[in-house]
Every structure is written in C-alpha cells, then in structure tokens.
Coordinates of C-alpha atoms in Angstrom, one line a residue:
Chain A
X1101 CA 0.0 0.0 0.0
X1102 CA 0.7 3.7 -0.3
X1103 CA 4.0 4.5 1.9
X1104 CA 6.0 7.5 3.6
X1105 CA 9.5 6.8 4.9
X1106 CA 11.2 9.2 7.2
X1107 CA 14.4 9.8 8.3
X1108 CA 16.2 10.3 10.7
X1109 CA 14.2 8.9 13.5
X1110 CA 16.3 10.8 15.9
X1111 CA 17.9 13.9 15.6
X1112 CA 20.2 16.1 17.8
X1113 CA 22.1 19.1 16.7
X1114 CA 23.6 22.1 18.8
X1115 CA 21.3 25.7 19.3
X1116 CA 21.7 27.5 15.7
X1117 CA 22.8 24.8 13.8
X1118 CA 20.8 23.4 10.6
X1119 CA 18.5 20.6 11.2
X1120 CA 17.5 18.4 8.0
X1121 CA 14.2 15.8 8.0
X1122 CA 14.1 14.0 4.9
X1123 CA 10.5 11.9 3.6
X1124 CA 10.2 9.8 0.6
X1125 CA 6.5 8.9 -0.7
X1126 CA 5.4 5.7 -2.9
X1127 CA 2.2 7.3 -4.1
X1128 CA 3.3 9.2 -7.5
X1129 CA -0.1 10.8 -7.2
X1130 CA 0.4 12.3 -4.3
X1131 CA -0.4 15.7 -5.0
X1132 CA 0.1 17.7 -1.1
X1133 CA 2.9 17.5 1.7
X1134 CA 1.7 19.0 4.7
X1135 CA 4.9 19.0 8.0
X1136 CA 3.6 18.8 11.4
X1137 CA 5.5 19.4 14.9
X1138 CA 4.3 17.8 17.8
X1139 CA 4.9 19.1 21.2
X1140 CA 5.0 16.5 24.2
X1141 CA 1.2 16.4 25.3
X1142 CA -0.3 18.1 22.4
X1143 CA -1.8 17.6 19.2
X1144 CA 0.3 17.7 15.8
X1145 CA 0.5 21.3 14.6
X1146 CA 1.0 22.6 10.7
X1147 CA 4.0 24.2 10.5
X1148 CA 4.7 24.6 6.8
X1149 CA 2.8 22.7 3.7
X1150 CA 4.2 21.9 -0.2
X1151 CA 1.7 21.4 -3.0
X1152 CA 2.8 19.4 -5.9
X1153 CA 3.0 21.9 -7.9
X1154 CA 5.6 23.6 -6.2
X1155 CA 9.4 22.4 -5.8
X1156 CA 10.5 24.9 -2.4
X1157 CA 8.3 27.3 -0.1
X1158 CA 10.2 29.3 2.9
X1159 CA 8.4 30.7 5.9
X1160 CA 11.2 32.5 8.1
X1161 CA 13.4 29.6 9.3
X1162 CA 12.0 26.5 8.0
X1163 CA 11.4 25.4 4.2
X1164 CA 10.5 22.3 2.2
X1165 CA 11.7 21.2 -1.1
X1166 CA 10.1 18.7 -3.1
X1167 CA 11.1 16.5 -5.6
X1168 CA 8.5 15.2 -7.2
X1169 CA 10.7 12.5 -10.1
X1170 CA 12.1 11.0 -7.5
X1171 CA 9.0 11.2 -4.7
X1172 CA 11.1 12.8 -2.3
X1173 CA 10.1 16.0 0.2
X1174 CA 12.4 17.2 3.0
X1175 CA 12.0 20.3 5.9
X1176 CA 15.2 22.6 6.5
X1177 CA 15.1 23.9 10.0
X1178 CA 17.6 26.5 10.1
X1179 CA 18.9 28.9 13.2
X1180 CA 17.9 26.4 15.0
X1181 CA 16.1 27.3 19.0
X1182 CA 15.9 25.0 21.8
X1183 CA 12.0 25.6 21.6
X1184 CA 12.0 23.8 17.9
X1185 CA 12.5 20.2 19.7
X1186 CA 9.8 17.9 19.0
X1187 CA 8.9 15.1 16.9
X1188 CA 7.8 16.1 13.4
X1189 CA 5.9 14.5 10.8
X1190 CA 6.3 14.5 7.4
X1191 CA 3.3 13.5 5.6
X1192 CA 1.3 12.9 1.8
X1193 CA -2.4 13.2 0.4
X1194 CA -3.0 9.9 -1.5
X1195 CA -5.1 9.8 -4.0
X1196 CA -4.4 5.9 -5.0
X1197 CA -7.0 3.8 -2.9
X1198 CA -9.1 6.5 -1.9
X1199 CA -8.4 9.9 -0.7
X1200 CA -6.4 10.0 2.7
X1201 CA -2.9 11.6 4.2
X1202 CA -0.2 9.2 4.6
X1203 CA 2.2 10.2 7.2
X1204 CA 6.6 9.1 8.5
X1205 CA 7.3 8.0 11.6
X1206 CA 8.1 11.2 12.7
X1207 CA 11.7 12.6 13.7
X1208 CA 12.1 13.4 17.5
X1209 CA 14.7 16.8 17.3
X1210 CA 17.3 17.8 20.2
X1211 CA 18.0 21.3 20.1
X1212 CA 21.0 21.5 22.5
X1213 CA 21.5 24.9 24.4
Chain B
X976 CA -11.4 31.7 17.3
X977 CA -11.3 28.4 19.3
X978 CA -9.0 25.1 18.5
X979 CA -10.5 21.9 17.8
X980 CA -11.4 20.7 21.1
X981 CA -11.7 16.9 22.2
X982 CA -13.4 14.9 25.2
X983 CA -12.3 13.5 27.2
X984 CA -8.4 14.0 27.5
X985 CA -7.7 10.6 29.2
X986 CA -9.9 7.6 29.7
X987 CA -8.8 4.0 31.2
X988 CA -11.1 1.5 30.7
X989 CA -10.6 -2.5 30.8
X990 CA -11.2 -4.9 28.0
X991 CA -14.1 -5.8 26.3
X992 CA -15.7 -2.4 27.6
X993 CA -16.5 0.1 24.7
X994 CA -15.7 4.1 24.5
X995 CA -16.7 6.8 22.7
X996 CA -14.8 10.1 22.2
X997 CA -16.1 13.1 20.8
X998 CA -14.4 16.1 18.5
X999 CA -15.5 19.7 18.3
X1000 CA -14.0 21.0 15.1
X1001 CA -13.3 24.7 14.4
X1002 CA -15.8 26.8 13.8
X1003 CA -17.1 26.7 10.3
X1004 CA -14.8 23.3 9.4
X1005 CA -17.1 20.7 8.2
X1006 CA -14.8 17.8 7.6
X1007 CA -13.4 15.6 10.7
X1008 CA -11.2 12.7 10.5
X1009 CA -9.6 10.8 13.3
X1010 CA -6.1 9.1 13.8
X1011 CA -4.6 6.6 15.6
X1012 CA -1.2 7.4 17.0
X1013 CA 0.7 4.8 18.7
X1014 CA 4.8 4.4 19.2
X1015 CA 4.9 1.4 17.2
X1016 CA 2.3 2.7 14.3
X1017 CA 2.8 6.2 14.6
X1018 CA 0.0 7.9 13.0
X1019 CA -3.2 5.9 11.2
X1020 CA -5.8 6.9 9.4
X1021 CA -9.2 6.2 11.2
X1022 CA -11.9 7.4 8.9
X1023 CA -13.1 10.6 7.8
X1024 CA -16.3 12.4 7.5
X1025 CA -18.0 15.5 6.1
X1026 CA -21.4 16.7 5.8
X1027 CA -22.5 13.8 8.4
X1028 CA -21.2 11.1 5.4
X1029 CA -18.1 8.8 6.0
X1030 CA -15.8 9.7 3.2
X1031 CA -13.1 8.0 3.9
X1032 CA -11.8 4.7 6.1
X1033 CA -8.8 3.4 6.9
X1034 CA -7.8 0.1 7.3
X1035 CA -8.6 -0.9 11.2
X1036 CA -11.1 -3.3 12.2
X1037 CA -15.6 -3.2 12.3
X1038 CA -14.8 -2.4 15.9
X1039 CA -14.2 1.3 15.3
X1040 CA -17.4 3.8 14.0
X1041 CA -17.6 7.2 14.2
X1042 CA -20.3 9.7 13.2
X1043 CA -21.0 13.3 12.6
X1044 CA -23.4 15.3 13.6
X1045 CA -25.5 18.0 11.9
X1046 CA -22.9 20.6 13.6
X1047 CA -19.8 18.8 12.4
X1048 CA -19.1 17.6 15.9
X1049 CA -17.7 14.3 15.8
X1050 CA -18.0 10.8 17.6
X1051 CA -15.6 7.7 17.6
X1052 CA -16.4 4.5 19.1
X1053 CA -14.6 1.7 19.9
X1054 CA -16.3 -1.6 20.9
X1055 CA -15.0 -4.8 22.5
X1056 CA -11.8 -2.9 23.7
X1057 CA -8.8 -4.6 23.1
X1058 CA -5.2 -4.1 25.1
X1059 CA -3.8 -3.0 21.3
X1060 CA -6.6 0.1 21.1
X1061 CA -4.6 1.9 24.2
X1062 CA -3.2 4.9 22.2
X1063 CA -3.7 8.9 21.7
X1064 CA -7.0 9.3 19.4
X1065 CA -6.5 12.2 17.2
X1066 CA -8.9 14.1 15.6
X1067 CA -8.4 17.0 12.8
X1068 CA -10.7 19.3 10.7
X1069 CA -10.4 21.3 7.9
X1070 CA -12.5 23.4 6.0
X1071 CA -13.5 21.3 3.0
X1072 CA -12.5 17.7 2.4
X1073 CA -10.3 17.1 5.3
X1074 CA -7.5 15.6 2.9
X1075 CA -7.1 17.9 0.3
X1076 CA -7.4 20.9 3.0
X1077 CA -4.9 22.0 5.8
X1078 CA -6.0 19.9 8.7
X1079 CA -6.0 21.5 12.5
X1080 CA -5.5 18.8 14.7
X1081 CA -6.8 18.8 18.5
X1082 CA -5.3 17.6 21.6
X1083 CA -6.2 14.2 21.9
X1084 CA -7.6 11.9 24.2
X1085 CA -5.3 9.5 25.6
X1086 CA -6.9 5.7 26.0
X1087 CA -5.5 3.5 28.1
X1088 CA -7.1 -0.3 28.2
X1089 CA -6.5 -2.4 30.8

C-alpha cells in the first residue's frame, strides 16, 4: 500500500545549527505535503505545507523542497532554537486507494543549548 | 477563534468495555477525520467524515465507528476494547474535504485499556 518513509528517527544538533528531516513517498499521485510538529502532550501542529505543484516554499526559518521525479520532500530547520524540539511528521495526500494523508514515523529533534 | 477541542483527555477502561470520544471542530470546518497514534504505528488513518457522510476509512477493524453530527461535531467509538486500542485518538478538521485541505489537529484523548 501507499508509503511514507522518514528519516532520521532521531535527531540532535547544537542551538543554531541546521537541522535536515528528509521523507520519501510511494504514491506518485500524491499531489500535497503538509509538515507537522508535535509538542510533548499536544496535538500535531501545521508548521509549513508543499503542493505538488511547487518544488521549495520558505516561511522564516523552515522550508521544504520537493522533488517530485524522484518522490522525495524534505523540511530545513535553520537557526535552530531550543523551543523547535519535537517530533515532526512528514506527511502525503494519497489519492491511490481512496483519498487519505499518509504520514513518517516522525523525527524526534534535540535542540542543544 | 477556538481550536479543535476533544473529550475527554484521558480515559482508562478494561477490556471488552467500549468508548466513545467526541471532537468539536473549528468553527465553520465541516470535515473531521480521526487518527490513531501509537509508538509502534505512529500515525493511522481512522476514517473521515463530512457533511455527516463517512468519506473515507482506513484500514482498522468493524470495531471502530464514528459519526458526525449535523454541527460537524464528531463521535468515535470503539467496541469490544482490546489491550492494542490503548493509544492517543487524534482528531483534525479542515475546511473542505479534510484531505485535500490543511488539517488542524486537537489535543487528543489518551486511552489506556487495561
């Protein structure tokens, strides 16, 4: 069935350093990539979203790039603040098998002080 | 304007009992769908509905309903609880069609079966 890898599973870099999360997708229809952080006790929030019809969007310190030949997406944390560790999710809209977002494990970040 | 909003936040029960949960969506949003999210899973679809019509299911067992009301609000429940359905229940709305749309997720309710 349809598929999203993600990795790393865990990753820990040092206050202002770059932090990379990369996804791959099986669906080649998959036409949105949505990128969710999750704090410890609450729900998973949007931080930045790709449509397919886009290969890069920025907002501030974070971007995604998408390439779409070889069904990969990944979210560039740069600058990065103690307050950006969480897990995040990478995720995909499906359309094979009926419409539904597929998402990655997730990546739990360490943002060292 | 208020968050999605979900009830209640944690909930042990023992097995073979059943549950339901229930998910306020934003204001205005008309399309709910739940997760699953469990350390071993991560994050699975449940179902989805909008307009008070299942859209969308997942792949998890007869076990696991849901409805929506005429408000949007939204009910899951679980039936015949099994040790495996302890996890955080996720739900998320969106405007439109909760998958084609940005989806706002609430807080969850944590289930823990003994």
């Amino acid at each position: 069935g349809e598929n999203v890898e993600q990795h790393p599973s865990t990753l820990s870099v040092q206050e202002g350093d770059s932090a990379v999360i990369k996804c791959t997708y099986s669906d080649s229809a998959s036409n949105y990539f949505p990128w969710y952080k999750q704090e410890l006790g609450k729900g998973p929030q949007l931080i930045i979203d790709i449509r397919s019809n886009v290969g890069e969007k920025k907002d501030q310190r974070i971007a995604v790039t998408l390439n779409k030949t070889a069904k990969h997406f990944s979210l560039h944390i740069t600058e990065t603040q103690p307050e950006d560790s969480a897990v995040y999710f990478c995720a995909a809209f499906g359309l094979t098998g009926g419409f539904k977002t597929i998402f990655g494990a997730g990546t739990r970040l360490f943002v060292k002080a | 304007k208020a968050g999605v909003t979900q009830t209640p936040r944690y909930l042990i029960k023992t097995r073979g009992q059943q549950v339901t949960l229930s998910c306020s969506p934003i204001s205005g949003h008309r399309s709910v769908s739940w997760y699953q999210q469990t350390p071993g899973q991560g994050l699975q679809f449940l179902f989805e509905y909008f307009s008070e019509t299942q859209r969308n299911k997942g792949n998890f067992p007869g076990r696991f309903s849901g409805r929506q009301f005429s408000n949007s609000r939204s009910e899951m429940n679980v039936s015949t609880l099994e040790l495996g359905d302890s996890a955080l229940y996720l739900c998320a709305s969106s405007l439109y069609r909760g998958n084609t749309d940005t989806q706002y997720f609430g807080p969850g309710t944590r289930l823990t079966v003994l």
